[in-house]
Amino acid sequence: MTGIISYFLYGVFYNSDKNYPSDILRFFYTLLLPVLWSGYTIGRKMVGNRIVRMDGKKVGIGTILLRVIVAGIAYALTLGIGLIVSAFMVGIREDQRAINDFIAQTYVTTNPPTKN
């Protein structure tokens, strides 16, 4: 989503050589939107799934930091092999949890949030 915005604003979908304001937007979109919007991002809302903690509580900033940043570091340290393993885990495992889900103790569901 932020890549599309960047393309319309700057004519570039992604450029690792230069930082754009949309990079800051991407950072906050990835970390804050799921916290503020019950596990949804715009893309997840469109396809009808959301991130949920294993204990059923709302995801918090700590959970999302674990899911995005710590898992990203794990994927980078394994030179992308962890990402490939995660893709196989989602395809093979019955619960479809990937490495980032195990790190953050989350799962992805199509169930809507409950009204408390």
XYZ file of N, CA and C in Angstrom:
348
model
N 0.819 -1.181 0.000
C 0.000 0.000 0.000
C 0.870 1.254 0.000
N 1.886 1.277 0.866
C 2.743 2.453 0.918
C 3.634 2.554 -0.316
N 3.953 1.422 -0.931
C 4.715 1.449 -2.177
C 3.929 2.112 -3.291
N 2.635 1.863 -3.325
C 1.772 2.487 -4.332
C 1.699 3.988 -4.098
N 1.562 4.390 -2.838
C 1.552 5.818 -2.517
C 2.870 6.457 -2.930
N 3.983 5.778 -2.634
C 5.299 6.284 -3.000
C 5.423 6.431 -4.516
N 4.876 5.480 -5.253
C 4.950 5.545 -6.715
C 4.221 6.778 -7.246
N 3.034 7.048 -6.708
C 2.281 8.212 -7.176
C 2.918 9.538 -6.751
N 3.531 9.572 -5.564
C 4.143 10.808 -5.081
C 5.511 11.082 -5.698
N 6.324 10.031 -5.832
C 7.723 10.217 -6.233
C 8.095 9.530 -7.535
N 7.188 8.754 -8.112
C 7.484 8.050 -9.353
C 8.350 6.824 -9.154
N 8.512 6.382 -7.904
C 9.344 5.225 -7.583
C 8.570 4.345 -6.608
N 8.436 3.063 -6.942
C 7.750 2.138 -6.037
C 8.611 1.867 -4.814
N 9.902 1.570 -5.042
C 10.846 1.328 -3.962
C 12.238 1.658 -4.455
N 13.018 2.379 -3.645
C 14.392 2.719 -3.975
C 15.194 2.637 -2.689
N 16.079 1.644 -2.592
C 16.850 1.464 -1.365
C 17.956 2.496 -1.207
N 18.272 3.239 -2.264
C 19.338 4.233 -2.194
C 18.886 5.544 -1.580
N 17.611 5.801 -1.567
C 17.105 7.080 -1.089
C 15.907 6.854 -0.179
N 15.871 7.575 0.928
C 14.728 7.493 1.845
C 13.692 8.533 1.465
N 12.455 8.115 1.463
C 11.334 8.990 1.153
C 10.442 9.104 2.382
N 9.645 10.147 2.471
C 8.679 10.233 3.585
C 7.752 9.020 3.647
N 7.516 8.375 2.524
C 6.654 7.195 2.537
C 7.298 6.033 3.290
N 8.641 6.055 3.455
C 9.294 5.021 4.252
C 8.890 5.149 5.717
N 8.766 6.371 6.199
C 8.306 6.604 7.570
C 6.851 6.157 7.691
N 6.050 6.466 6.685
C 4.660 6.034 6.661
C 4.579 4.512 6.702
N 5.422 3.834 5.951
C 5.437 2.369 5.913
C 5.762 1.814 7.301
N 6.723 2.426 7.973
C 7.113 1.985 9.313
C 5.929 2.067 10.266
N 5.250 3.202 10.296
C 4.114 3.365 11.194
C 2.918 2.520 10.766
N 2.724 2.361 9.473
C 1.638 1.524 8.958
C 1.811 0.091 9.441
N 3.034 -0.415 9.354
C 3.308 -1.801 9.716
C 3.206 -2.024 11.216
N 3.659 -1.056 12.011
C 3.698 -1.247 13.455
C 2.449 -0.766 14.186
N 1.914 0.361 13.791
C 0.827 0.952 14.575
C -0.575 0.578 14.118
N -0.788 0.429 12.833
C -2.145 0.159 12.356
C -2.724 -1.135 12.936
N -1.966 -2.243 12.986
C -2.548 -3.445 13.605
C -2.892 -3.250 15.084
N -2.115 -2.430 15.785
C -2.388 -2.182 17.199
C -3.667 -1.359 17.360
N -3.809 -0.341 16.536
C -4.949 0.563 16.647
C -6.233 0.009 16.035
N -6.097 -0.971 15.125
C -7.238 -1.438 14.348
C -7.509 -2.933 14.551
N -7.333 -3.432 15.749
C -7.654 -4.823 16.146
C -6.983 -5.881 15.281
N -5.715 -5.669 14.934
C -4.969 -6.670 14.170
C -5.061 -6.535 12.669
N -5.834 -5.574 12.177
C -5.983 -5.377 10.743
C -4.971 -4.347 10.222
N -4.569 -4.511 8.982
C -3.991 -3.445 8.175
C -4.980 -3.253 7.030
N -4.738 -2.330 6.155
C -5.679 -2.120 5.047
C -5.756 -3.369 4.172
N -4.605 -3.952 3.863
C -4.590 -5.173 3.045
C -5.260 -6.343 3.732
N -4.982 -6.505 5.016
C -5.617 -7.595 5.769
C -7.121 -7.391 5.855
N -7.567 -6.166 6.011
C -9.004 -5.874 6.052
C -9.649 -6.239 4.713
N -8.947 -5.934 3.622
C -9.491 -6.237 2.287
C -9.644 -7.733 2.049
N -8.691 -8.542 2.526
C -8.791 -9.987 2.318
C -9.506 -10.697 3.458
N -9.798 -9.964 4.542
C -10.624 -10.519 5.615
C -9.888 -11.301 6.677
N -8.585 -11.026 6.891
C -7.903 -11.681 7.996
C -7.207 -10.654 8.868
N -6.862 -11.066 10.089
C -6.226 -10.159 11.035
C -5.299 -10.945 11.945
N -4.414 -10.223 12.628
C -3.453 -10.815 13.542
C -4.063 -10.830 14.942
N -3.930 -11.973 15.640
C -4.485 -12.139 16.980
C -3.432 -12.813 17.854
N -3.373 -12.433 19.127
C -2.486 -13.115 20.073
C -3.039 -14.497 20.399
N -2.170 -15.417 20.766
C -2.584 -16.786 21.086
C -3.533 -16.826 22.287
N -3.384 -15.882 23.218
C -4.261 -15.881 24.389
C -5.588 -15.170 24.126
N -5.801 -14.718 22.890
C -7.064 -14.104 22.506
C -7.149 -12.610 22.750
N -6.140 -12.025 23.383
C -6.161 -10.588 23.644
C -5.763 -9.813 22.388
N -6.056 -8.491 22.424
C -5.654 -7.631 21.306
C -4.139 -7.589 21.197
N -3.643 -7.471 19.970
C -2.206 -7.317 19.792
C -1.789 -5.939 20.278
N -0.651 -5.876 20.922
C -0.107 -4.614 21.402
C 1.146 -4.265 20.624
N 1.736 -3.134 20.956
C 2.924 -2.692 20.239
C 4.085 -3.670 20.447
N 4.206 -4.247 21.637
C 5.270 -5.227 21.890
C 5.122 -6.460 21.026
N 3.901 -6.927 20.889
C 3.628 -8.099 20.052
C 3.976 -7.816 18.603
N 3.574 -6.656 18.106
C 3.850 -6.312 16.716
C 5.347 -6.089 16.499
N 6.036 -5.480 17.486
C 7.488 -5.324 17.374
C 8.168 -6.685 17.272
N 7.754 -7.632 18.092
C 8.307 -8.988 17.996
C 8.023 -9.594 16.636
N 6.799 -9.461 16.188
C 6.366 -10.065 14.930
C 7.096 -9.485 13.734
N 7.292 -8.181 13.707
C 7.864 -7.526 12.532
C 9.384 -7.389 12.635
N 9.871 -6.798 13.716
C 11.294 -6.463 13.782
C 12.149 -7.664 14.189
N 11.787 -8.330 15.274
C 12.594 -9.467 15.723
C 12.553 -10.592 14.686
N 11.379 -10.866 14.154
C 11.291 -11.894 13.109
C 12.057 -11.467 11.863
N 12.015 -10.183 11.525
C 12.784 -9.683 10.386
C 14.276 -9.868 10.579
N 14.739 -9.643 11.796
C 16.155 -9.866 12.103
C 16.488 -11.352 11.974
N 15.599 -12.207 12.464
C 15.818 -13.656 12.339
C 15.885 -14.071 10.875
N 15.020 -13.511 10.049
C 15.051 -13.837 8.626
C 16.344 -13.343 7.978
N 16.795 -12.159 8.387
C 18.030 -11.603 7.825
C 19.244 -12.421 8.261
N 19.282 -12.826 9.528
C 20.423 -13.603 10.027
C 20.528 -14.968 9.359
N 19.416 -15.506 8.931
C 19.443 -16.806 8.238
C 19.558 -16.627 6.726
N 19.836 -15.394 6.300
C 20.017 -15.075 4.872
C 18.800 -15.449 4.034
N 17.627 -15.292 4.595
C 16.392 -15.545 3.868
C 15.883 -16.969 3.958
N 16.692 -17.863 4.508
C 16.257 -19.256 4.621
C 15.058 -19.354 5.576
N 15.072 -18.554 6.637
C 13.942 -18.532 7.573
C 12.652 -18.127 6.897
N 12.747 -17.202 5.958
C 11.562 -16.767 5.214
C 11.012 -17.899 4.347
N 11.910 -18.650 3.736
C 11.487 -19.790 2.924
C 10.861 -20.865 3.808
N 11.476 -21.125 4.959
C 10.925 -22.099 5.905
C 9.545 -21.651 6.367
N 9.377 -20.346 6.636
C 8.075 -19.817 7.043
C 7.012 -20.045 5.974
N 7.385 -19.840 4.715
C 6.437 -20.066 3.622
C 5.992 -21.524 3.588
N 6.928 -22.454 3.790
C 6.564 -23.866 3.831
C 5.706 -24.170 5.056
N 6.020 -23.545 6.191
C 5.227 -23.769 7.403
C 3.776 -23.359 7.186
N 3.563 -22.219 6.562
C 2.202 -21.749 6.297
C 1.481 -22.719 5.364
N 2.201 -23.245 4.384
C 1.583 -24.164 3.428
C 1.351 -25.560 3.964
N 2.183 -26.013 4.896
C 2.134 -27.402 5.356
C 1.422 -27.563 6.698
N 1.682 -26.667 7.623
C 1.118 -26.797 8.974
C -0.393 -26.599 8.975
N -1.069 -27.340 9.812
C -2.522 -27.227 9.911
C -2.935 -25.854 10.449
N -2.173 -25.321 11.423
C -2.516 -24.013 11.991
C -1.970 -22.841 11.169
N -1.184 -23.117 10.157
C -0.644 -22.136 9.208
C 0.143 -21.019 9.897
N 0.817 -21.322 10.993
C 1.641 -20.337 11.687
C 3.055 -20.372 11.133
N 3.632 -19.190 10.937
C 4.992 -19.058 10.439
C 5.933 -18.748 11.598
N 7.214 -18.604 11.305
C 8.205 -18.330 12.344
C 7.864 -17.049 13.098
N 7.447 -16.000 12.374
C 7.115 -14.748 13.052
C 5.936 -14.918 14.006
N 5.016 -15.815 13.706
C 3.902 -16.099 14.617
C 4.389 -16.787 15.889
N 5.354 -17.702 15.765
C 5.890 -18.373 16.942
C 6.688 -17.414 17.806
N 7.448 -16.517 17.195
C 8.227 -15.540 17.954
C 7.302 -14.625 18.752
N 6.229 -14.151 18.133
C 5.325 -13.187 18.777
C 4.134 -13.836 19.461
N 4.007 -15.163 19.384
C 2.859 -15.864 19.962
C 1.545 -15.331 19.390
N 1.461 -15.315 18.057
C 0.269 -14.833 17.358
C -0.183 -15.863 16.338
N -1.327 -15.597 15.749
C -1.805 -16.352 14.603
C -2.677 -15.430 13.762
N -2.959 -15.831 12.554
C -3.803 -15.045 11.656
C -5.141 -15.753 11.553
N -6.225 -14.977 11.696
C -7.567 -15.550 11.683
C -8.485 -14.722 10.796
N -9.568 -15.331 10.384
C -10.597 -14.613 9.636
C -11.748 -14.207 10.546
N -11.684 -14.581 11.829
C -12.738 -14.215 12.771
C -12.695 -12.724 13.070
N -13.837 -12.067 13.073
C -13.851 -10.630 13.411
C -13.586 -10.442 14.907
N -13.126 -9.246 15.296
C -12.896 -8.997 16.722
C -14.212 -9.029 17.499
N -14.117 -9.447 18.740
C -15.312 -9.488 19.589
C -15.531 -8.124 20.221
N -16.762 -7.796 20.449
C -17.117 -6.534 21.107
C -17.064 -6.758 22.615
N -16.215 -6.000 23.306
C -16.111 -6.134 24.768
C -16.774 -4.988 25.444
